[in-house]
XYZ file of C-alpha atoms in Angstrom:
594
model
C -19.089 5.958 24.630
C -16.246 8.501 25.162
C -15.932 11.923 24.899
C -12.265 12.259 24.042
C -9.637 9.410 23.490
C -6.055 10.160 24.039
C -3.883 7.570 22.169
C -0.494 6.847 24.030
C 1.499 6.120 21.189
C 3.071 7.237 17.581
C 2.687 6.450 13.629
C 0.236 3.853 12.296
C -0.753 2.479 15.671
C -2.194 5.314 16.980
C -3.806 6.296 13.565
C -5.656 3.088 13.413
C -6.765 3.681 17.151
C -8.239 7.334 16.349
C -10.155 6.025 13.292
C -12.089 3.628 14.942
C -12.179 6.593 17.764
C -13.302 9.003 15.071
C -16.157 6.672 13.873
C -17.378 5.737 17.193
C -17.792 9.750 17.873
C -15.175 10.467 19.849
C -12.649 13.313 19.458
C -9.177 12.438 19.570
C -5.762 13.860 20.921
C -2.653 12.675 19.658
C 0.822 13.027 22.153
C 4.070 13.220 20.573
C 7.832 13.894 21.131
C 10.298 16.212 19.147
C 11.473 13.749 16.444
C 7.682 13.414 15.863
C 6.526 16.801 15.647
C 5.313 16.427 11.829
C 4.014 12.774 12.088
C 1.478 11.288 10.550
C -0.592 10.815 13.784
C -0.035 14.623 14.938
C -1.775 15.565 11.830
C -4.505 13.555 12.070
C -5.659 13.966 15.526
C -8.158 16.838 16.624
C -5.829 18.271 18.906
C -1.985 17.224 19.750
C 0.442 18.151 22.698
C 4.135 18.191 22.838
C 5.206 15.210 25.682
C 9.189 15.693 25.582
C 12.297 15.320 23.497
C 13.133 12.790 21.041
C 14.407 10.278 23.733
C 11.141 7.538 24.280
C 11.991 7.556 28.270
C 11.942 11.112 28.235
C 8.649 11.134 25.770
C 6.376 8.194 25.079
C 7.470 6.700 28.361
C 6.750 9.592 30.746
C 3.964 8.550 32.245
C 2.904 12.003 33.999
C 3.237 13.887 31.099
C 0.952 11.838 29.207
C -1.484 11.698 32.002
C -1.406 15.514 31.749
C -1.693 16.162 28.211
C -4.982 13.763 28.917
C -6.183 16.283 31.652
C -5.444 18.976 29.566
C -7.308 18.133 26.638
C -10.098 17.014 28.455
C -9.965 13.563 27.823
C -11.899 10.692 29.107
C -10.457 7.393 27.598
C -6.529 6.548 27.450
C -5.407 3.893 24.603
C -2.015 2.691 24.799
C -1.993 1.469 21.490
C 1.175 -1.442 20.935
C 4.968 -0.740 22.417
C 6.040 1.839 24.784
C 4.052 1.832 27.478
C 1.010 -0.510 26.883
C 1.976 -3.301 28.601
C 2.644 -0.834 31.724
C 0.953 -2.130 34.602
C 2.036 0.416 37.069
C 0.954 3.119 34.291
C -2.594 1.369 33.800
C -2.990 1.680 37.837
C -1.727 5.259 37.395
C -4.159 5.539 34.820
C -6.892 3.728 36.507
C -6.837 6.146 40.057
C -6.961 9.079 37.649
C -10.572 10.505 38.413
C -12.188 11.229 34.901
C -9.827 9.263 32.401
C -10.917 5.288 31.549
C -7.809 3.350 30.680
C -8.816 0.964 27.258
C -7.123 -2.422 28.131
C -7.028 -4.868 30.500
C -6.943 -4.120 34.300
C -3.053 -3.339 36.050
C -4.113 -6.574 37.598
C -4.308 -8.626 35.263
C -1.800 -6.993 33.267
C 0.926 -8.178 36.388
C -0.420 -11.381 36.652
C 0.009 -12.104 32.697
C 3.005 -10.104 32.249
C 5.229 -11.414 34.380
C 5.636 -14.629 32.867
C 6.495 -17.304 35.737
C 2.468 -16.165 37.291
C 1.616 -16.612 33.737
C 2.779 -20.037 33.219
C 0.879 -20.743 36.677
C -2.248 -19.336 35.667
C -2.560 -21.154 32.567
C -1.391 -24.555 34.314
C -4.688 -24.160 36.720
C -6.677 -24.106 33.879
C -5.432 -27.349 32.040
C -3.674 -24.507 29.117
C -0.694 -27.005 27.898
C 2.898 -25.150 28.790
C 6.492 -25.560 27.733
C 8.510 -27.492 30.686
C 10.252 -24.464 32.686
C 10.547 -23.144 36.083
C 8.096 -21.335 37.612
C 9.503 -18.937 39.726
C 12.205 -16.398 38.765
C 15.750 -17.649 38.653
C 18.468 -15.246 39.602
C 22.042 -17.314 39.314
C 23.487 -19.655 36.721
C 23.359 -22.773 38.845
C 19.577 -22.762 38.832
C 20.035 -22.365 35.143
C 22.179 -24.968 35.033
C 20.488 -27.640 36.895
C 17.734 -27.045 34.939
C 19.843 -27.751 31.811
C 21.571 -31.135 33.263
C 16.939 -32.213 33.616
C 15.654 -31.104 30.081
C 19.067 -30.836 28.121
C 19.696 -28.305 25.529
C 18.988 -25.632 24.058
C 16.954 -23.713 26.771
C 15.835 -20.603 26.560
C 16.408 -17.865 28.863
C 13.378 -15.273 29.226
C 12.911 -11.759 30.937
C 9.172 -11.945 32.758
C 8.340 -9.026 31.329
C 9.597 -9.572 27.613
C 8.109 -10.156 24.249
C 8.804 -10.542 20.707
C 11.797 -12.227 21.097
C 13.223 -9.225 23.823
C 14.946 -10.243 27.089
C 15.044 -13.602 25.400
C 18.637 -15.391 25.068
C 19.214 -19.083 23.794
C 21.806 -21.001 25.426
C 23.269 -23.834 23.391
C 26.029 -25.080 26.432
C 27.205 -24.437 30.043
C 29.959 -22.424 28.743
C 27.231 -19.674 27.429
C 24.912 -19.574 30.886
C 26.141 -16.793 32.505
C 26.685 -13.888 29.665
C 23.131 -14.756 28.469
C 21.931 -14.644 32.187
C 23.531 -10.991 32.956
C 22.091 -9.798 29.263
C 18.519 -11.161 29.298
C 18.327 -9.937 32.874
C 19.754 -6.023 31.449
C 17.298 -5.939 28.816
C 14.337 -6.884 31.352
C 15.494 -4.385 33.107
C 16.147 -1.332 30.262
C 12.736 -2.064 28.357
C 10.314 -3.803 30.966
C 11.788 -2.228 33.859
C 11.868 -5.984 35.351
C 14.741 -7.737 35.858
C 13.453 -11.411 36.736
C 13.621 -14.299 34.443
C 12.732 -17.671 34.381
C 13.870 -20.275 31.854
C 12.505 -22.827 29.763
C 13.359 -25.874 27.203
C 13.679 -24.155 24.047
C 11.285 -25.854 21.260
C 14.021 -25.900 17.976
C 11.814 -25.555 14.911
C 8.097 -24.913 16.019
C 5.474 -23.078 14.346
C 4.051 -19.699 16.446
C 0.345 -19.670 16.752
C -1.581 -17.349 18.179
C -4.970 -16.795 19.463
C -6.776 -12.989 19.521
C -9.048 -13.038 22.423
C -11.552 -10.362 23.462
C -13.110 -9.928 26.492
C -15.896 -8.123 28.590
C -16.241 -6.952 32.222
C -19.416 -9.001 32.436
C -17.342 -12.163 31.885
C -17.609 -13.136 28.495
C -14.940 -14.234 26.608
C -14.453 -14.667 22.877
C -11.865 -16.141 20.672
C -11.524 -14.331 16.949
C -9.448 -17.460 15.231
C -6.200 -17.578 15.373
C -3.140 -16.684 13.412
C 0.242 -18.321 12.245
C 3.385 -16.077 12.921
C 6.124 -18.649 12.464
C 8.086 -16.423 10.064
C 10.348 -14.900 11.989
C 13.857 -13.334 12.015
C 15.596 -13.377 15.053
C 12.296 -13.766 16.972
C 11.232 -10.982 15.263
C 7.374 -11.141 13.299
C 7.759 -10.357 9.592
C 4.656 -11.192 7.386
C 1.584 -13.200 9.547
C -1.310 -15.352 8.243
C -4.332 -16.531 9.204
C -6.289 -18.640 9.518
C -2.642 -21.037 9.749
C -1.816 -23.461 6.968
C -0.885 -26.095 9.242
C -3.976 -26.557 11.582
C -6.371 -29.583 11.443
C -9.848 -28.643 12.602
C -9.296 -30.247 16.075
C -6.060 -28.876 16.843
C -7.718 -25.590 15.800
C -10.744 -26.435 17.839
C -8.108 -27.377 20.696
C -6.213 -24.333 21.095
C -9.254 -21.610 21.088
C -10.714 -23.567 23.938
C -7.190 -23.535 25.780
C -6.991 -19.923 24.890
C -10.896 -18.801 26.035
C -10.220 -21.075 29.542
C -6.692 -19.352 30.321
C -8.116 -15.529 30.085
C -11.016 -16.346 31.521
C -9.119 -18.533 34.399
C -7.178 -14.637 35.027
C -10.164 -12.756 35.080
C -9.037 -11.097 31.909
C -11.268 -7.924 30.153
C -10.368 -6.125 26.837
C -8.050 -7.294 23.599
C -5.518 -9.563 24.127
C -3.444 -12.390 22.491
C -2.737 -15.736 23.788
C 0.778 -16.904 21.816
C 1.389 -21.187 21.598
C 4.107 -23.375 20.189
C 3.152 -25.844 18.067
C 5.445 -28.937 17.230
C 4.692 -32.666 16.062
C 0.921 -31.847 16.441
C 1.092 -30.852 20.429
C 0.589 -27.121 21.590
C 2.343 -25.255 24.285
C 1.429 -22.166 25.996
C 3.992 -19.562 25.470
C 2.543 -16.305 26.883
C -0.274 -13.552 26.780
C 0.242 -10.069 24.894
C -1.752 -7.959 27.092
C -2.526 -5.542 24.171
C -3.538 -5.074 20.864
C -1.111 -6.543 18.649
C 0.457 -5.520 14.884
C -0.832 -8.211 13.233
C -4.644 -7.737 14.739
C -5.527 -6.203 11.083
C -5.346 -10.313 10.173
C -8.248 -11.463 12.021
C -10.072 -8.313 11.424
C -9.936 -9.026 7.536
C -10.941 -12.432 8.102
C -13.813 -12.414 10.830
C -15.028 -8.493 9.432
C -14.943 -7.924 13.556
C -13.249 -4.132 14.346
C -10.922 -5.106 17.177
C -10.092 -1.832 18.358
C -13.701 -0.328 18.799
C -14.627 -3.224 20.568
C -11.502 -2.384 23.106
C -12.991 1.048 23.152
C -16.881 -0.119 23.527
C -15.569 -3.293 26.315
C -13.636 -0.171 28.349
C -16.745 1.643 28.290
C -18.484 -1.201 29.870
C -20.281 -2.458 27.027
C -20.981 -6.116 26.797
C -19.827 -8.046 23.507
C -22.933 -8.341 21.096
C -22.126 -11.731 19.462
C -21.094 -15.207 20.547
C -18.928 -17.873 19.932
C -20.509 -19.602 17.187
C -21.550 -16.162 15.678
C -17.825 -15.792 15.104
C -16.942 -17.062 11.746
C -13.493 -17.020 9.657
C -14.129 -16.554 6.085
C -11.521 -16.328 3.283
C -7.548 -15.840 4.136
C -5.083 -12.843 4.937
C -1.281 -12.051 5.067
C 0.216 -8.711 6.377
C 3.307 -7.905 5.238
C 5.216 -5.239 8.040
C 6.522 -2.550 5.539
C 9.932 -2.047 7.243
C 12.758 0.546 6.765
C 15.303 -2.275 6.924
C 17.707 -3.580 4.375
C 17.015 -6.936 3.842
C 20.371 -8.196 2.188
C 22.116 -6.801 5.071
C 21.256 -8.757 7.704
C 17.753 -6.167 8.152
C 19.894 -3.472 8.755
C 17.832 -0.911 9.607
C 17.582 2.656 7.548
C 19.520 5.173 9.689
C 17.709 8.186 7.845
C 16.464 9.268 4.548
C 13.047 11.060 2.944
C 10.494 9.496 1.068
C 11.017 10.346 -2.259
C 8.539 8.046 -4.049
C 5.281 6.810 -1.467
C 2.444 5.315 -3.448
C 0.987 2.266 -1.790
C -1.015 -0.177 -3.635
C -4.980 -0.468 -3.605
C -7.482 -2.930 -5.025
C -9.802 -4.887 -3.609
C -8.720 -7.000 -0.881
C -5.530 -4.574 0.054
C -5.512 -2.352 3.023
C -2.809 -0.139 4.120
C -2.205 0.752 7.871
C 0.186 3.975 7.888
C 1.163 7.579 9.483
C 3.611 8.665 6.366
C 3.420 10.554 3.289
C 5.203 11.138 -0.001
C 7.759 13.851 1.117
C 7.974 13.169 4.616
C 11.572 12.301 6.795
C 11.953 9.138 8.333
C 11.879 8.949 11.962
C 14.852 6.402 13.531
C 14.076 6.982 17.173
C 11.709 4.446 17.371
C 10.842 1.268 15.397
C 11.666 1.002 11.739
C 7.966 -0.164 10.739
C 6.584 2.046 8.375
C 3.215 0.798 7.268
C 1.643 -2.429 7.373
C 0.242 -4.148 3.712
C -2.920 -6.023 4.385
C -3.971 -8.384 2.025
C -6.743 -10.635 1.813
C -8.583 -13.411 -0.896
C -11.466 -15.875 -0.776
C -9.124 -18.920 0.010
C -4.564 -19.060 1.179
C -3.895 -19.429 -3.460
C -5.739 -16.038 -4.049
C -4.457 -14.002 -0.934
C -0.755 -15.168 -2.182
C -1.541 -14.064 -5.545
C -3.452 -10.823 -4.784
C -0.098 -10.375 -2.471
C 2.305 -10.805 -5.602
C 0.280 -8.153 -7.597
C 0.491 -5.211 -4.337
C 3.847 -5.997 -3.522
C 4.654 -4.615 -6.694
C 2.398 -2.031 -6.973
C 4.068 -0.358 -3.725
C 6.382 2.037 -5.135
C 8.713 3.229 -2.700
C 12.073 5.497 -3.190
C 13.956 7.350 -1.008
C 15.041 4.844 1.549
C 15.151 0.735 1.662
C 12.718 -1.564 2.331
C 11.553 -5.148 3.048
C 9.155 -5.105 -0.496
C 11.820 -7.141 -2.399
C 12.208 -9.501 0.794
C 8.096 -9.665 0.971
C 7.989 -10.704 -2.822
C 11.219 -13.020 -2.639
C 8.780 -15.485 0.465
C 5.874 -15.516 -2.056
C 7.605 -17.386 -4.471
C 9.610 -19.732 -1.704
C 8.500 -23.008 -1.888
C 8.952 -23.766 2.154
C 6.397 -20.265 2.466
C 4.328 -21.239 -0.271
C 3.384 -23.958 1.255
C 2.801 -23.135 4.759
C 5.981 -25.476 6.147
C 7.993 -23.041 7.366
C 8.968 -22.762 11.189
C 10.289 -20.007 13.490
C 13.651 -21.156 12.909
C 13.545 -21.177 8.989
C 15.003 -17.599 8.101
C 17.672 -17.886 10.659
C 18.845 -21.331 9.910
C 17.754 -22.417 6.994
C 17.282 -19.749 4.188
C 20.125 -19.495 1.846
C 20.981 -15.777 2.184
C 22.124 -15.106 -1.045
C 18.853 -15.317 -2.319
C 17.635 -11.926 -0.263
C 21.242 -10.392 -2.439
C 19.112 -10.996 -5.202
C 15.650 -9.947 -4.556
C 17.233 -6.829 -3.046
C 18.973 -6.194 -6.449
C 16.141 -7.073 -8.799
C 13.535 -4.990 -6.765
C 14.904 -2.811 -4.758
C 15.770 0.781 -4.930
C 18.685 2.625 -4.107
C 18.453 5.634 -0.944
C 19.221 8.956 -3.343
C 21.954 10.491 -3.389
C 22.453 13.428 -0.818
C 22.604 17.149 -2.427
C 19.539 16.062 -4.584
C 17.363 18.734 -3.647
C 13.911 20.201 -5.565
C 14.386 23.694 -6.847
C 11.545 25.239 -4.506
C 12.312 24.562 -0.170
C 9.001 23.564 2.089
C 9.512 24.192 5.647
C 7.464 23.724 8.021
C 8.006 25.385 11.394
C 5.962 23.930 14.421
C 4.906 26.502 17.169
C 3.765 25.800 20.512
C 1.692 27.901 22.412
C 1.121 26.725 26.002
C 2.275 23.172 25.019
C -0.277 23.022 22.067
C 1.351 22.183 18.649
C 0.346 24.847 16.012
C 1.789 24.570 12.314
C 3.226 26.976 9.768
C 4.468 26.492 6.245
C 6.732 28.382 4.266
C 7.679 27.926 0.957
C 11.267 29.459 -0.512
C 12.280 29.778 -4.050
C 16.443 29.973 -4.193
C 17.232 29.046 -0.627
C 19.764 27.701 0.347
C 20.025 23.894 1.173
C 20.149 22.062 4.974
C 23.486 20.571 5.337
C 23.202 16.609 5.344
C 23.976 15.203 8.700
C 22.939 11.284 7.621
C 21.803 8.982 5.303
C 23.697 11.046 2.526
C 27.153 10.378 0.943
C 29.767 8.118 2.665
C 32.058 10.481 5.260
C 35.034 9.782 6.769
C 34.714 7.715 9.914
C 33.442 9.830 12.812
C 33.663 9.396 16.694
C 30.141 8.746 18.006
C 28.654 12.441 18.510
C 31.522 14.396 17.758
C 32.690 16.240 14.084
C 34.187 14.764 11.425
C 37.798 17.282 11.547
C 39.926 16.554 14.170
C 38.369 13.298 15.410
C 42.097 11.933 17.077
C 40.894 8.318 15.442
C 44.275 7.244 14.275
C 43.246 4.503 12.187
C 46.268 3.524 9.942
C 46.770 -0.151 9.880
C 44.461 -0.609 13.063
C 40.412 -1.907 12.885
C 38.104 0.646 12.945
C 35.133 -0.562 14.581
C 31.623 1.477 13.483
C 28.032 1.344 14.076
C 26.169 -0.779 11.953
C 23.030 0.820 13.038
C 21.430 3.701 14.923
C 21.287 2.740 18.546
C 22.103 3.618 21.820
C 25.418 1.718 23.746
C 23.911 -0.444 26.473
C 27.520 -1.805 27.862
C 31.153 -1.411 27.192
C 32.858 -4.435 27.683
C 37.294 -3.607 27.037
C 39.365 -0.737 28.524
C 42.253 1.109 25.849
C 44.900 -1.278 25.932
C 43.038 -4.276 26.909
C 44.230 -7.383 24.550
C 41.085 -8.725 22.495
C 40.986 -11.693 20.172
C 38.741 -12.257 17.005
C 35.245 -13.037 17.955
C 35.425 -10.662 21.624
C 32.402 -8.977 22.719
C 33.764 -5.122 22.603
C 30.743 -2.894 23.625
C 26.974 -4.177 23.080
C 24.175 -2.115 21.243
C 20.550 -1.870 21.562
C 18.424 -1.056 18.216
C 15.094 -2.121 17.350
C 14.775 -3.293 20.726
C 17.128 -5.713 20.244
C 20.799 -6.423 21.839
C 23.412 -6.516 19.470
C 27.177 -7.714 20.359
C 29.486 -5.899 18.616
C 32.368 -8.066 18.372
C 36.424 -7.925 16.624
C 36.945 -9.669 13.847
C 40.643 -9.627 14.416
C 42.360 -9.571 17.698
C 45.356 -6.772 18.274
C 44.921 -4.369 21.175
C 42.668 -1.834 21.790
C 43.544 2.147 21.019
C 40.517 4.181 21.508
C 37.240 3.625 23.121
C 35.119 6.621 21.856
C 31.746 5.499 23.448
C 29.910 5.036 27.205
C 27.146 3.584 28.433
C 23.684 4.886 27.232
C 25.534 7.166 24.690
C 23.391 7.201 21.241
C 25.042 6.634 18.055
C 24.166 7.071 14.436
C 24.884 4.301 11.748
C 28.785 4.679 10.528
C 29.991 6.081 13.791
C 33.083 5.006 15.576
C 33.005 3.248 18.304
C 36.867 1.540 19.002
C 39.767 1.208 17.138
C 41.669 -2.001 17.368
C 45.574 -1.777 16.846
């Protein structure tokens, strides 16, 4: 076993990794950027080492200075953990030549073979895996996309090879839509994956998402852990998962962990991993491989009792796996619930700041909690907006829902919004309830109005800014050498921090400037803001171009998502205050429309 494991990655994540480190033996060294300097992970780890600023590219993304932090500390094992760079097969092959370091995953080859998404689809054809009628090479103009549409029909879906969780995917309903959706899946395989090919595929309307956790050794074995049902979704996003799935007869179950076992085994896979399938009128499809641990992997663990992540640690260590296929059994049912800092009612607008007034999770038997935050602490908005995961599990699908009911409202949290009231609304939906509901059901189908009034019956207000406590903690981080060292003060009197977000409303504010003097002549014109922290991918009109209602005017990435920001009215346009790659904070200005 190792030494030393450095995890390659922030909050819960890489707290769940360094537990299972911790009880395995190993010591563990946490990496972290500026906005994360008091995490939740920096605390926990044995030792912790400054990687950049707040930025991820300059941060969790720089591969040498995580690779140096790792030589520095001494460490022998590398776990990327989910996000940022663990699907990285050129940093797994960095990782991989390092002398001394062990990188916990699957190999860079394999990783490029299953990653990009057109070898994929190959791979899993040769071994008889089911798959969704697409191309299979790369397509670069909108006439291939086209004739592909005038063969299947519509909608199709067009995919970045490198993508995931509904990133670098775009739907296209008609001709007229091809090429925008081309240029913009093909940008955000390039921004996030650093890939731009994609490939395309008939887009399955109202499926159910089924997945299949694999684990593998480097002596060839191969074992399927059950599989779990992620079909509620909001714009291809996971929100609460399940297993085992509602839906499955024994031999469709039976079915799809064979086609699962015979497609990693047919790419000479090793480590964690999760085989993802469309299922529709009893028929499976292979959609792709997550060459990683996943979020939801805390579902199969509940329900098998198998630790996922120390057998990723014990496989890279070239241990062989100490049960079979029939020893794995499934017993009893589980839900996770992701705990995000979104607003539910507004479209899951994510937080753009805040503290956490109230934290007090919920506990019982059959609840786990997977976190990095405490009562007190600030929330982060660099990154994702997750900020702990509710596990809960029962003896059969009637007592996990139930169990669910009583530690959704046991969580008690103030200070910023949450998904809880959205959580508790799907446990009493009837579609949810009873295991019916496809990927398309939120999006479609649900009758908003009904989140309006979950939010208002359980949710709690952000508090007001200038509410302060009489006594001021501050804690000042020193680095000595690139080490992170930690002092406290404590001051009785002092004065307070001015509020630069998620306090009252302020007049509206150019995008990184001051609010006196801004020049944004607004009078009877459209003042277009930020509906969310982000960073401006594209701008797509010039000052005194002509726009009409419904215009694409700039388009912004948050929670790894594009997001067209488009008039409601059409006038002419009178200010561009933003560029390209410019970050903005929720409520900023980004055009005015005369």
């Amino acid at each position: 076993m190792f030494d030393t494991v450095l995890v390659a990655n922030r909050g819960e994540i890489a707290v769940r990794v360094m537990r299972a480190a911790t009880e395995l033996g190993a010591d563990t060294v946490a990496v972290y950027s500026e906005a994360d300097k008091h995490g939740g992970h920096v605390q926990y780890a044995d030792e912790a080492y400054n990687v950049g600023p707040a930025r991820a590219a300059d941060s969790y993304l720089d591969q040498e200075a995580i690779i140096e932090a790792a030589r520095r500390a001494g460490a022998d094992a590398i776990h990327p953990g989910y996000g940022f760079l663990a699907e990285n097969a050129s940093f797994a092959e960095r990782v991989e030549e390092t002398e001394g370091i062990t990188w916990v995953g699957p190999s860079s080859a394999s990783m490029r073979d299953l990653g990009e998404k057109t070898k994929a689809r190959q791979i899993m054809s040769a071994a008889d895996v089911p798959i969704v009628p697409g191309t299979t090479e790369p397509v670069s103009e909108a006439e291939e996309v086209e004739a592909f549409a005038a063969e299947h029909g519509y909608p199709i879906a067009i995919k970045a090879e490198g993508g995931g969780g509904g990133r670098g995917m775009k739907i296209v309903e008609s001709a007229d839509g091809i090429a925008d959706k081309l240029d913009s899946a093909i940008r955000e395989g390039e921004a996030y994956f650093d890939n731009p090919s994609v490939y395309v595929e008939r887009f399955l309307e109202a499926p159910k998402h089924i997945e299949v956790q694999i684990i593998a050794d480097q002596a060839g074995n191969v074992r399927h852990l059950g599989e779990r049902d992620c079909s509620l979704q909001r714009r291809q996003q996971k929100i609460i998962e399940e297993g085992p799935s509602p839906v499955l007869d024994d031999d469709l179950r039976e079915r799809i962990g064979a086609a699962a076992r015979r497609g990693v085994r047919e790419a000479s896979y090793e480590n964690a991993g999760t085989v993802e399938f469309l299922v529709e009128d009893g028929e499976f499809y292979f959609l792709e491989v997550n060459t990683r641990i996943q979020v939801e992997h805390t579902v199969t663990e509940e329900i098998t009792g198998i630790d996922i992540v120390k057998w990723q640690l014990r496989v890279a260590a070239g241990e062989e796996l100490a049960f079979e296929q029939d020893d794995v059994e499934v017993d009893g049912h589980a839900f996770e619930f992701r705990i995000n800092a979104e607003n539910a009612a507004k479209e899951f607008a994510p937080a753009s700041g805040g503290t956490l007034a109230t934290y007090d999770p919920p506990g019982g038997i059959g609840v786990r909690i997977d976190d990095a935050l405490r009562q007190g602490d600030e929330l982060v908005t660099d990154y994702d907006s997750m900020i702990a995961k509710l596990v809960v599990s029962g003896e059969d699908r009637e007592e996990a829902i139930a169990r669910s009911k009583r530690a959704l409202a046991e969580f008690d949290v103030e200070g910023i919004t949450t998904v809880i009231p959205f959580h508790r609304l799907m446990l009493t939906d009837e579609r949810f309830v009873a295991g019916t509901h496809t990927t398309n059901y939120l999006d479609e189908e649900f009758d908003t109005e009904r989140i309006q009034a979950a939010q208002e019956r359980w949710g709690h207000e952000p508090a007001e800014a200038g509410e302060t406590a009489e006594t001021i903690e501050r804690e000042f981080t020193v680095e000595v050498d690139g080490k992170r060292f930690e002092v406290d003060l404590e001051e009785r009197g002092a004065a307070e921090f001015a509020v630069q977000s998620g306090g009252q409303a302020s007049p509206p504010k150019p995008a990184g400037g001051e609010n006196e003097d801004t020049g944004v002549a607004a009078a009877d014109g459209e003042v277009i803001t930020a509906d969310m922290q982000g960073t401006i991918l594209s701008v797509d009109v010039e000052e005194g171009a002509e726009v009409q209602a419904g215009d694409v005017l700039c388009v912004l990435e948050a929670m790894k998502m594009e997001n067209d920001v488009v008039a409601s009215r059409g006038g002419t346009v009178s200010q561009v205050l933003v560029e390209p790659d410019q970050s903005v904070d929720m409520g900023d200005t980004l055009l005015v429309i005369d």
